[in-house]
Amino acid sequence: MKNKKYVLDLLKSEDEQLRKMHAIIEKALTEETLITTTIQDNDEERSYGEKLSDRVAQFGGSWRFIIIFGLILMIWILYNTQVMHNKSFDPYPYILLNLILSCIAAIQAPIIMMSQNRKEVKDRKRSINDYMINLKSEIEIRNLHEKVDLSIIDQYKHLCDIQQKQLELLEELNKKVRLLSKPSNLS
């Protein structure tokens, strides 16, 4: 009866250990969800000007822009030198063309820089989020190591207790066997 109670107590403590580990895992899963939801980038937070500068930077840094702009320059030059010949509105040193190019460069450069600055901020946020996830992973790995170590220690303790109980039972059996195997002195 005493042995049965002892074994049932061991099973209850093992069950309690499993419940604790299950609770820890559930907590870790909810914490992981909280970290990953902070990572998502929201395009809705950008203003109209920011969206426009991103589009201008995207178009201004493309081959399409270079080809279109090259064609416009060649048409401008050909029109003012060949077609209009003496009546051109922008003769050979193309002062008006240079003024327009300078204005485009003066407007386009800050717009592209705004877009790059915003991308740099976004990259910095991503780096911070990556760091947070790596830190969380490191902490979770340490927690898992501690859980495994705790589980191994508890299992070892339970095994030692069970082995001790088995030794006690074997000792009792051994005593009973000796008593039964001794010749009786009564005869």
Coordinates of N, CA, C and O in Angstrom, one line a residue:
M1 N 0.8 -1.2 0.0 CA 0.0 0.0 0.0 C 0.9 1.3 0.0 O 0.6 2.2 -0.7
K2 N 1.9 1.2 0.9 CA 2.8 2.4 1.0 C 3.6 2.6 -0.4 O 3.8 3.7 -0.8
N3 N 4.0 1.5 -1.0 CA 4.7 1.5 -2.3 C 3.8 2.1 -3.4 O 4.3 2.9 -4.2
K4 N 2.6 1.6 -3.4 CA 1.6 2.1 -4.4 C 1.4 3.6 -4.3 O 1.4 4.3 -5.3
K5 N 1.3 4.1 -3.1 CA 1.1 5.6 -2.9 C 2.4 6.3 -3.3 O 2.2 7.4 -4.0
Y6 N 3.5 5.8 -3.1 CA 4.8 6.4 -3.5 C 4.9 6.5 -5.0 O 5.2 7.6 -5.5
V7 N 4.5 5.4 -5.7 CA 4.6 5.5 -7.2 C 3.5 6.4 -7.7 O 3.8 7.2 -8.7
L8 N 2.4 6.5 -7.1 CA 1.3 7.4 -7.6 C 1.8 8.9 -7.4 O 1.6 9.7 -8.2
D9 N 2.5 9.1 -6.2 CA 3.0 10.5 -6.0 C 4.1 10.8 -7.0 O 4.1 12.0 -7.5
L10 N 4.9 9.9 -7.4 CA 5.9 10.1 -8.5 C 5.2 10.5 -9.8 O 5.6 11.4 -10.5
L11 N 4.2 9.7 -10.1 CA 3.5 10.0 -11.4 C 2.8 11.4 -11.3 O 2.8 12.1 -12.3
K12 N 2.2 11.8 -10.2 CA 1.6 13.1 -10.1 C 2.7 14.2 -10.3 O 2.4 15.2 -10.9
S13 N 3.8 14.0 -9.7 CA 4.9 15.0 -9.8 C 5.4 15.1 -11.3 O 5.7 16.2 -11.8
E14 N 5.4 14.0 -11.9 CA 5.8 14.0 -13.4 C 4.7 14.7 -14.2 O 5.1 15.5 -15.1
D15 N 3.5 14.5 -13.9 CA 2.4 15.1 -14.6 C 2.4 16.6 -14.4 O 2.2 17.4 -15.3
E16 N 2.7 17.0 -13.1 CA 2.8 18.5 -12.8 C 4.0 19.1 -13.6 O 3.8 20.2 -14.1
Q17 N 5.1 18.4 -13.7 CA 6.2 18.9 -14.5 C 5.8 19.1 -16.0 O 6.2 20.1 -16.6
L18 N 5.1 18.2 -16.5 CA 4.7 18.3 -17.9 C 3.7 19.5 -18.1 O 3.8 20.2 -19.1
R19 N 2.8 19.7 -17.1 CA 1.9 20.9 -17.2 C 2.7 22.2 -17.1 O 2.4 23.1 -17.9
K20 N 3.7 22.3 -16.3 CA 4.6 23.5 -16.2 C 5.3 23.7 -17.5 O 5.3 24.9 -18.0
M21 N 5.8 22.7 -18.1 CA 6.5 22.9 -19.4 C 5.5 23.3 -20.5 O 5.9 24.1 -21.3
H22 N 4.3 22.7 -20.5 CA 3.3 23.1 -21.5 C 3.0 24.6 -21.3 O 2.8 25.3 -22.3
A23 N 2.8 25.1 -20.1 CA 2.5 26.5 -19.8 C 3.6 27.4 -20.3 O 3.4 28.5 -20.9
I24 N 4.9 27.0 -20.1 CA 6.0 27.8 -20.5 C 6.1 27.9 -22.1 O 6.3 28.9 -22.6
I25 N 5.8 26.8 -22.7 CA 5.8 26.7 -24.2 C 4.7 27.7 -24.8 O 4.9 28.4 -25.7
E26 N 3.5 27.6 -24.2 CA 2.4 28.5 -24.6 C 2.8 30.0 -24.4 O 2.5 30.8 -25.3
K27 N 3.4 30.3 -23.3 CA 3.9 31.7 -23.1 C 4.9 32.1 -24.1 O 4.8 33.2 -24.7
A28 N 5.8 31.2 -24.4 CA 6.9 31.5 -25.4 C 6.2 31.7 -26.8 O 6.6 32.6 -27.5
L29 N 5.2 31.0 -27.1 CA 4.5 31.1 -28.4 C 3.8 32.5 -28.5 O 3.9 33.1 -29.6
T30 N 3.2 32.9 -27.5 CA 2.5 34.2 -27.5 C 3.5 35.3 -27.6 O 3.3 36.3 -28.2
E31 N 4.6 35.2 -26.9 CA 5.6 36.2 -26.9 C 6.2 36.3 -28.3 O 6.5 37.4 -28.8
E32 N 6.4 35.2 -29.0 CA 6.9 35.2 -30.4 C 6.0 35.9 -31.3 O 6.4 36.6 -32.1
T33 N 4.7 35.7 -31.1 CA 3.7 36.3 -31.9 C 3.8 37.9 -31.7 O 3.7 38.6 -32.7
L34 N 4.0 38.3 -30.5 CA 4.1 39.7 -30.2 C 5.3 40.3 -31.0 O 5.2 41.4 -31.5
I35 N 6.4 39.7 -31.0 CA 7.6 40.2 -31.7 C 7.3 40.3 -33.2 O 7.6 41.3 -33.8
T36 N 6.8 39.3 -33.8 CA 6.6 39.3 -35.2 C 5.6 40.3 -35.7 O 5.7 40.7 -36.8
T37 N 4.6 40.6 -34.9 CA 3.6 41.6 -35.3 C 4.2 43.0 -35.4 O 3.7 43.9 -36.1
T38 N 5.3 43.3 -34.6 CA 5.9 44.6 -34.6 C 6.7 44.8 -35.9 O 7.1 46.0 -36.2
I39 N 7.0 43.8 -36.6 CA 8.0 43.9 -37.7 C 7.3 44.4 -39.0 O 7.9 45.0 -39.8
Q40 N 6.0 44.2 -39.2 CA 5.3 44.5 -40.4 C 5.4 46.0 -40.7 O 5.2 46.8 -39.8
D41 N 5.8 46.3 -41.9 CA 5.8 47.7 -42.4 C 4.5 48.1 -42.9 O 3.8 47.4 -43.6
N42 N 4.1 49.3 -42.5 CA 2.8 49.8 -42.9 C 3.0 50.9 -44.0 O 3.6 52.0 -43.7
D43 N 2.5 50.7 -45.2 CA 2.6 51.7 -46.3 C 1.6 52.8 -46.1 O 1.8 53.9 -46.6
E44 N 0.6 52.5 -45.3 CA -0.5 53.5 -45.1 C 0.1 54.7 -44.3 O -0.5 55.8 -44.3
E45 N 1.2 54.5 -43.5 CA 1.7 55.6 -42.7 C 2.5 56.6 -43.5 O 2.7 57.7 -43.0
R46 N 2.8 56.3 -44.8 CA 3.5 57.3 -45.6 C 2.5 58.3 -46.1 O 1.4 58.1 -46.5
S47 N 3.0 59.6 -46.2 CA 2.2 60.7 -46.7 C 2.2 60.6 -48.3 O 3.0 59.9 -48.9
Y48 N 1.4 61.4 -48.8 CA 1.3 61.5 -50.3 C 2.7 62.0 -50.9 O 3.1 61.4 -51.9
G49 N 3.3 62.9 -50.2 CA 4.6 63.4 -50.7 C 5.7 62.4 -50.6 O 6.5 62.3 -51.5
E50 N 5.6 61.6 -49.6 CA 6.6 60.5 -49.5 C 6.4 59.4 -50.6 O 7.4 58.9 -51.1
K51 N 5.1 59.1 -50.8 CA 4.9 58.1 -51.9 C 5.3 58.6 -53.2 O 5.9 57.9 -54.0
L52 N 5.0 60.0 -53.4 CA 5.4 60.6 -54.7 C 6.9 60.6 -54.9 O 7.5 60.3 -56.0
S53 N 7.6 61.0 -53.8 CA 9.1 61.0 -53.9 C 9.7 59.6 -54.2 O 10.7 59.4 -54.9
D54 N 9.1 58.6 -53.6 CA 9.5 57.2 -53.9 C 9.3 56.8 -55.3 O 10.2 56.2 -56.0
R55 N 8.2 57.2 -55.9 CA 7.9 57.0 -57.3 C 8.9 57.7 -58.2 O 9.3 57.2 -59.2
V56 N 9.1 59.0 -57.9 CA 10.0 59.8 -58.7 C 11.4 59.2 -58.6 O 12.1 59.1 -59.6
A57 N 11.9 58.8 -57.4 CA 13.2 58.2 -57.3 C 13.3 56.9 -58.0 O 14.3 56.5 -58.7
Q58 N 12.2 56.1 -58.0 CA 12.2 54.8 -58.7 C 12.3 55.0 -60.2 O 13.0 54.4 -60.9
F59 N 11.5 56.0 -60.7 CA 11.5 56.3 -62.1 C 12.8 57.0 -62.6 O 13.4 56.7 -63.6
G60 N 13.3 57.9 -61.7 CA 14.5 58.7 -62.1 C 15.8 57.8 -62.1 O 16.8 58.1 -62.7
G61 N 15.7 56.7 -61.4 CA 16.9 55.8 -61.4 C 16.7 54.5 -62.2 O 17.3 53.5 -62.0
S62 N 15.9 54.7 -63.3 CA 15.6 53.5 -64.2 C 16.2 53.8 -65.6 O 16.4 54.9 -66.0
W63 N 16.4 52.7 -66.3 CA 16.8 52.8 -67.7 C 15.7 53.5 -68.6 O 16.0 54.2 -69.5
R64 N 14.5 53.3 -68.2 CA 13.4 53.9 -68.9 C 13.6 55.4 -68.9 O 13.4 56.1 -70.0
F65 N 13.9 56.0 -67.7 CA 14.1 57.4 -67.6 C 15.3 57.9 -68.5 O 15.2 58.9 -69.2
I66 N 16.4 57.1 -68.4 CA 17.6 57.5 -69.1 C 17.3 57.5 -70.6 O 17.7 58.4 -71.4
I67 N 16.6 56.5 -71.1 CA 16.3 56.4 -72.6 C 15.4 57.5 -73.0 O 15.6 58.2 -74.0
I68 N 14.3 57.7 -72.2 CA 13.4 58.8 -72.6 C 14.0 60.2 -72.6 O 13.9 61.0 -73.5
F69 N 14.8 60.4 -71.5 CA 15.5 61.7 -71.4 C 16.5 61.9 -72.5 O 16.7 63.0 -73.1
G70 N 17.3 60.8 -72.9 CA 18.2 60.9 -74.0 C 17.5 61.2 -75.3 O 18.0 62.0 -76.1
L71 N 16.4 60.6 -75.5 CA 15.6 60.9 -76.8 C 15.1 62.3 -76.8 O 15.2 63.0 -77.8
I72 N 14.6 62.8 -75.6 CA 14.2 64.2 -75.6 C 15.4 65.2 -75.9 O 15.2 66.1 -76.6
L73 N 16.5 64.9 -75.3 CA 17.7 65.7 -75.6 C 18.1 65.7 -77.1 O 18.4 66.8 -77.7
M74 N 18.1 64.5 -77.7 CA 18.5 64.4 -79.1 C 17.4 65.2 -80.0 O 17.8 65.9 -80.9
I75 N 16.1 65.0 -79.6 CA 15.1 65.7 -80.4 C 15.3 67.2 -80.3 O 15.2 68.0 -81.2
W76 N 15.5 67.7 -79.0 CA 15.7 69.1 -78.8 C 16.9 69.7 -79.6 O 16.7 70.7 -80.3
I77 N 18.0 69.0 -79.6 CA 19.2 69.4 -80.3 C 18.9 69.4 -81.8 O 19.3 70.3 -82.5
L78 N 18.4 68.3 -82.3 CA 18.1 68.2 -83.7 C 17.1 69.2 -84.2 O 17.3 69.8 -85.3
Y79 N 16.1 69.4 -83.4 CA 15.1 70.4 -83.8 C 15.7 71.8 -83.9 O 15.4 72.6 -84.8
N80 N 16.5 72.2 -82.9 CA 17.1 73.5 -82.8 C 18.2 73.7 -83.8 O 18.5 74.9 -84.2
T81 N 18.9 72.7 -84.3 CA 20.0 72.9 -85.2 C 19.6 72.6 -86.6 O 19.9 73.3 -87.6
Q82 N 18.8 71.5 -86.9 CA 18.5 71.1 -88.2 C 17.2 71.7 -88.7 O 17.1 72.2 -89.8
V83 N 16.1 71.6 -87.9 CA 14.8 71.9 -88.4 C 14.6 73.4 -88.4 O 14.2 74.0 -89.4
M84 N 14.9 74.1 -87.3 CA 14.7 75.5 -87.2 C 15.8 76.3 -87.8 O 15.7 77.5 -88.0
H85 N 16.9 75.8 -88.0 CA 18.2 76.3 -88.5 C 18.4 77.8 -88.0 O 19.1 77.9 -87.0
N86 N 18.0 78.8 -88.6 CA 18.3 80.2 -88.2 C 17.2 80.8 -87.3 O 17.4 81.8 -86.7
K87 N 16.0 80.1 -87.2 CA 15.0 80.7 -86.4 C 14.8 79.9 -85.1 O 13.8 80.0 -84.5
S88 N 15.7 79.2 -84.7 CA 15.6 78.3 -83.5 C 15.4 79.2 -82.2 O 16.0 80.3 -82.1
F89 N 14.6 78.7 -81.3 CA 14.4 79.4 -80.0 C 15.5 79.2 -79.0 O 15.6 79.9 -78.0
D90 N 16.4 78.1 -79.3 CA 17.5 77.9 -78.4 C 18.7 77.5 -79.3 O 19.0 76.3 -79.5
P91 N 19.4 78.5 -79.8 CA 20.6 78.2 -80.7 C 21.7 77.5 -80.0 O 21.7 77.3 -78.8
Y92 N 22.7 77.2 -80.8 CA 23.8 76.2 -80.4 C 24.3 76.1 -79.0 O 24.3 75.0 -78.4
P93 N 24.7 77.1 -78.2 CA 25.2 76.7 -76.9 C 24.0 76.1 -76.0 O 24.3 75.6 -74.9
Y94 N 22.8 76.1 -76.5 CA 21.6 75.6 -75.9 C 21.5 76.0 -74.4 O 21.4 75.2 -73.5
I95 N 21.4 77.3 -74.2 CA 21.4 77.9 -72.9 C 20.1 77.5 -72.2 O 20.0 77.2 -71.0
L96 N 19.0 77.6 -72.9 CA 17.7 77.2 -72.4 C 17.7 75.7 -72.0 O 17.2 75.3 -70.9
L97 N 18.2 74.9 -72.8 CA 18.3 73.4 -72.5 C 19.2 73.2 -71.2 O 18.8 72.5 -70.3
N98 N 20.3 73.9 -71.1 CA 21.1 73.8 -69.9 C 20.3 74.3 -68.6 O 20.5 73.7 -67.6
L99 N 19.6 75.4 -68.8 CA 18.8 75.8 -67.7 C 17.7 74.8 -67.3 O 17.6 74.5 -66.1
I100 N 17.1 74.2 -68.2 CA 16.1 73.2 -67.9 C 16.7 72.0 -67.3 O 16.2 71.4 -66.3
L101 N 17.8 71.5 -67.8 CA 18.6 70.4 -67.2 C 19.0 70.7 -65.8 O 18.9 69.8 -64.9
S102 N 19.5 71.9 -65.5 CA 19.9 72.3 -64.2 C 18.7 72.3 -63.2 O 18.8 71.8 -62.1
C103 N 17.6 72.8 -63.7 CA 16.4 72.8 -62.9 C 15.9 71.4 -62.5 O 15.5 71.1 -61.4
I104 N 15.9 70.5 -63.5 CA 15.5 69.2 -63.3 C 16.4 68.5 -62.3 O 15.9 67.8 -61.3
A105 N 17.7 68.7 -62.4 CA 18.7 68.1 -61.5 C 18.5 68.7 -60.1 O 18.6 67.9 -59.1
A106 N 18.2 70.0 -60.0 CA 18.1 70.6 -58.7 C 16.8 70.1 -58.0 O 16.8 70.0 -56.8
I107 N 15.8 69.8 -58.8 CA 14.5 69.3 -58.1 C 14.6 67.8 -57.9 O 14.2 67.3 -56.8
Q108 N 15.2 67.1 -58.8 CA 15.3 65.6 -58.7 C 16.2 65.1 -57.6 O 15.9 64.2 -56.9
A109 N 17.3 65.8 -57.4 CA 18.3 65.3 -56.4 C 17.7 65.3 -55.0 O 17.8 64.3 -54.3
P110 N 17.1 66.4 -54.5 CA 16.5 66.3 -53.1 C 15.4 65.3 -53.0 O 15.2 64.6 -52.0
I111 N 14.6 65.1 -54.1 CA 13.5 64.1 -54.0 C 14.1 62.7 -53.9 O 13.6 61.9 -53.0
I112 N 15.1 62.4 -54.6 CA 15.8 61.1 -54.5 C 16.4 61.0 -53.1 O 16.4 59.9 -52.5
M113 N 17.0 62.0 -52.6 CA 17.6 61.9 -51.3 C 16.6 61.7 -50.2 O 16.8 60.9 -49.3
M114 N 15.4 62.3 -50.3 CA 14.3 62.1 -49.4 C 13.9 60.6 -49.4 O 13.7 60.0 -48.3
S115 N 13.8 60.0 -50.6 CA 13.4 58.6 -50.7 C 14.5 57.7 -50.1 O 14.2 56.8 -49.4
Q116 N 15.8 58.0 -50.4 CA 16.9 57.3 -49.8 C 16.9 57.4 -48.3 O 17.2 56.4 -47.6
N117 N 16.7 58.6 -47.7 CA 16.6 58.7 -46.3 C 15.5 57.9 -45.7 O 15.7 57.2 -44.6
R118 N 14.4 57.8 -46.3 CA 13.3 57.1 -45.8 C 13.6 55.6 -45.9 O 13.3 54.8 -44.9
K119 N 14.3 55.1 -46.9 CA 14.7 53.7 -47.0 C 15.7 53.4 -46.0 O 15.7 52.3 -45.4
E120 N 16.6 54.4 -45.7 CA 17.6 54.1 -44.6 C 16.9 54.0 -43.3 O 17.3 53.1 -42.5
V121 N 15.9 54.8 -43.0 CA 15.2 54.6 -41.7 C 14.5 53.3 -41.7 O 14.5 52.6 -40.7
K122 N 13.9 52.9 -42.8 CA 13.2 51.6 -42.9 C 14.2 50.4 -42.7 O 13.9 49.5 -41.9
D123 N 15.4 50.6 -43.3 CA 16.4 49.5 -43.1 C 16.9 49.5 -41.6 O 17.2 48.4 -41.1
R124 N 17.0 50.7 -41.0 CA 17.4 50.7 -39.6 C 16.4 50.0 -38.7 O 16.7 49.2 -37.8
K125 N 15.1 50.2 -39.0 CA 14.0 49.6 -38.3 C 14.1 48.1 -38.5 O 13.9 47.3 -37.5
R126 N 14.3 47.6 -39.7 CA 14.5 46.2 -40.0 C 15.7 45.6 -39.2 O 15.6 44.5 -38.7
S127 N 16.8 46.3 -39.2 CA 17.9 45.9 -38.4 C 17.6 45.7 -36.9 O 18.0 44.7 -36.3
I128 N 16.9 46.7 -36.4 CA 16.5 46.6 -35.0 C 15.6 45.4 -34.8 O 15.7 44.7 -33.8
N129 N 14.6 45.2 -35.7 CA 13.7 44.1 -35.6 C 14.5 42.7 -35.7 O 14.2 41.8 -34.9
D130 N 15.4 42.7 -36.6 CA 16.3 41.5 -36.7 C 17.0 41.2 -35.4 O 17.1 40.1 -35.0
Y131 N 17.6 42.3 -34.9 CA 18.3 42.1 -33.6 C 17.4 41.6 -32.5 O 17.7 40.7 -31.7
M132 N 16.2 42.2 -32.4 CA 15.2 41.8 -31.4 C 14.8 40.3 -31.6 O 14.8 39.5 -30.6
I133 N 14.6 39.9 -32.8 CA 14.3 38.5 -33.1 C 15.5 37.6 -32.7 O 15.3 36.5 -32.1
N134 N 16.7 38.0 -33.1 CA 17.9 37.2 -32.7 C 18.0 37.1 -31.2 O 18.4 36.0 -30.7
L135 N 17.8 38.2 -30.5 CA 17.9 38.2 -29.1 C 16.8 37.3 -28.5 O 17.1 36.5 -27.6
K136 N 15.6 37.4 -29.0 CA 14.6 36.5 -28.6 C 14.9 35.0 -28.8 O 14.7 34.2 -27.9
S137 N 15.5 34.7 -29.9 CA 15.9 33.4 -30.3 C 16.9 32.9 -29.3 O 16.9 31.7 -28.8
E138 N 17.9 33.7 -29.0 CA 19.0 33.4 -28.1 C 18.4 33.1 -26.7 O 18.7 32.1 -26.0
I139 N 17.5 34.0 -26.2 CA 16.8 33.8 -24.9 C 16.0 32.5 -24.9 O 16.1 31.7 -24.0
E140 N 15.3 32.2 -26.0 CA 14.5 31.0 -26.1 C 15.4 29.8 -26.1 O 15.0 28.8 -25.4
I141 N 16.5 29.8 -26.8 CA 17.4 28.7 -26.8 C 18.0 28.4 -25.4 O 18.0 27.3 -24.9
R142 N 18.3 29.5 -24.7 CA 18.8 29.4 -23.3 C 17.7 28.8 -22.4 O 17.9 27.9 -21.6
N143 N 16.4 29.3 -22.6 CA 15.3 28.7 -21.8 C 15.1 27.2 -22.1 O 14.9 26.5 -21.2
L144 N 15.2 26.9 -23.4 CA 15.1 25.5 -23.8 C 16.2 24.6 -23.1 O 15.9 23.5 -22.6
H145 N 17.4 25.2 -23.1 CA 18.5 24.4 -22.5 C 18.2 24.2 -21.0 O 18.4 23.1 -20.4
E146 N 17.7 25.3 -20.3 CA 17.4 25.2 -18.9 C 16.2 24.2 -18.7 O 16.3 23.4 -17.7
K147 N 15.2 24.2 -19.6 CA 14.1 23.3 -19.4 C 14.6 21.8 -19.6 O 14.2 21.0 -18.8
V148 N 15.4 21.6 -20.6 CA 15.9 20.3 -20.8 C 16.8 19.8 -19.6 O 16.7 18.7 -19.1
D149 N 17.7 20.7 -19.1 CA 18.5 20.4 -18.0 C 17.6 20.1 -16.8 O 17.8 19.1 -16.0
L150 N 16.6 20.9 -16.6 CA 15.7 20.7 -15.4 C 14.9 19.4 -15.6 O 14.8 18.6 -14.6
S151 N 14.5 19.1 -16.8 CA 13.8 17.8 -17.1 C 14.7 16.7 -16.8 O 14.3 15.7 -16.2
I152 N 16.0 16.7 -17.3 CA 16.9 15.7 -17.1 C 17.2 15.5 -15.6 O 17.2 14.3 -15.1
I153 N 17.4 16.6 -14.9 CA 17.6 16.5 -13.4 C 16.4 15.8 -12.7 O 16.6 14.9 -11.9
D154 N 15.2 16.3 -13.1 CA 14.0 15.7 -12.4 C 13.9 14.2 -12.8 O 13.5 13.4 -11.9
Q155 N 14.1 13.9 -14.0 CA 14.0 12.5 -14.4 C 15.0 11.7 -13.7 O 14.7 10.5 -13.3
Y156 N 16.2 12.2 -13.6 CA 17.3 11.5 -12.9 C 16.9 11.3 -11.4 O 17.1 10.2 -10.9
K157 N 16.4 12.3 -10.8 CA 15.9 12.2 -9.4 C 14.8 11.2 -9.3 O 14.9 10.3 -8.4
H158 N 13.8 11.2 -10.2 CA 12.8 10.2 -10.2 C 13.3 8.8 -10.4 O 12.9 7.8 -9.7
L159 N 14.3 8.7 -11.3 CA 14.9 7.3 -11.5 C 15.6 6.8 -10.3 O 15.5 5.7 -9.9
C160 N 16.3 7.8 -9.6 CA 17.1 7.4 -8.4 C 16.1 7.0 -7.3 O 16.3 6.0 -6.6
D161 N 15.0 7.7 -7.2 CA 13.9 7.4 -6.2 C 13.3 6.0 -6.5 O 13.2 5.2 -5.6
I162 N 13.0 5.8 -7.8 CA 12.5 4.5 -8.2 C 13.5 3.4 -7.9 O 13.1 2.3 -7.4
Q163 N 14.7 3.6 -8.3 CA 15.7 2.6 -8.0 C 15.9 2.3 -6.5 O 16.0 1.2 -6.1
Q164 N 15.9 3.4 -5.7 CA 15.9 3.2 -4.3 C 14.8 2.4 -3.8 O 15.0 1.5 -3.0
K165 N 13.6 2.7 -4.3 CA 12.4 1.9 -3.9 C 12.5 0.5 -4.3 O 12.2 -0.5 -3.6
Q166 N 13.0 0.2 -5.5 CA 13.2 -1.1 -6.0 C 14.2 -1.9 -5.1 O 14.1 -3.1 -4.8
L167 N 15.3 -1.2 -4.8 CA 16.3 -1.8 -3.9 C 15.7 -2.2 -2.5 O 15.9 -3.3 -2.0
E168 N 14.8 -1.3 -2.0 CA 14.1 -1.6 -0.7 C 13.2 -2.8 -0.9 O 13.2 -3.7 0.0
L169 N 12.5 -2.9 -2.0 CA 11.6 -4.0 -2.3 C 12.4 -5.3 -2.5 O 12.0 -6.3 -2.0
L170 N 13.5 -5.2 -3.2 CA 14.4 -6.4 -3.3 C 14.9 -6.8 -2.0 O 15.0 -8.0 -1.7
E171 N 15.3 -5.9 -1.2 CA 15.8 -6.2 0.2 C 14.7 -6.9 1.0 O 15.0 -7.9 1.7
E172 N 13.5 -6.4 0.9 CA 12.4 -7.1 1.6 C 12.1 -8.5 1.1 O 11.9 -9.4 1.9
L173 N 12.2 -8.6 -0.2 CA 12.0 -9.9 -0.8 C 13.1 -10.9 -0.4 O 12.9 -12.1 -0.1
N174 N 14.3 -10.3 -0.4 CA 15.5 -11.1 0.0 C 15.3 -11.6 1.4 O 15.6 -12.8 1.7
K175 N 14.8 -10.8 2.3 CA 14.6 -11.2 3.7 C 13.5 -12.3 3.8 O 13.7 -13.2 4.6
K176 N 12.5 -12.1 3.0 CA 11.4 -13.1 3.0 C 11.9 -14.4 2.5 O 11.5 -15.5 3.0
V177 N 12.7 -14.4 1.5 CA 13.2 -15.6 0.9 C 14.2 -16.3 1.9 O 14.1 -17.5 2.0
R178 N 15.0 -15.5 2.6 CA 15.9 -16.1 3.6 C 15.1 -16.8 4.7 O 15.4 -17.8 5.2
L179 N 14.0 -16.1 5.1 CA 13.2 -16.6 6.2 C 12.5 -17.9 5.8 O 12.4 -18.9 6.5
L180 N 12.1 -17.9 4.5 CA 11.4 -19.2 4.0 C 12.4 -20.3 3.7 O 12.1 -21.5 3.9
S181 N 13.6 -19.9 3.4 CA 14.6 -21.0 3.0 C 15.3 -21.5 4.3 O 16.0 -22.5 4.2
K182 N 15.3 -20.9 5.4 CA 15.9 -21.4 6.6 C 15.2 -22.6 7.1 O 14.0 -22.6 7.2
P183 N 16.0 -23.6 7.5 CA 15.3 -24.8 8.1 C 14.8 -24.4 9.5 O 15.4 -23.6 10.2
S184 N 13.7 -24.9 9.7 CA 13.0 -24.5 11.0 C 13.7 -25.3 12.1 O 14.0 -26.4 12.0
N185 N 13.9 -24.6 13.2 CA 14.5 -25.2 14.4 C 13.5 -25.9 15.3 O 13.9 -26.5 16.3
L186 N 12.3 -25.9 14.9 CA 11.3 -26.6 15.7 C 11.3 -28.1 15.6 O 11.0 -28.8 16.5
S187 N 11.8 -28.6 14.5 CA 11.7 -30.0 14.3 C 12.8 -30.8 15.0 O 13.8 -30.6 15.3

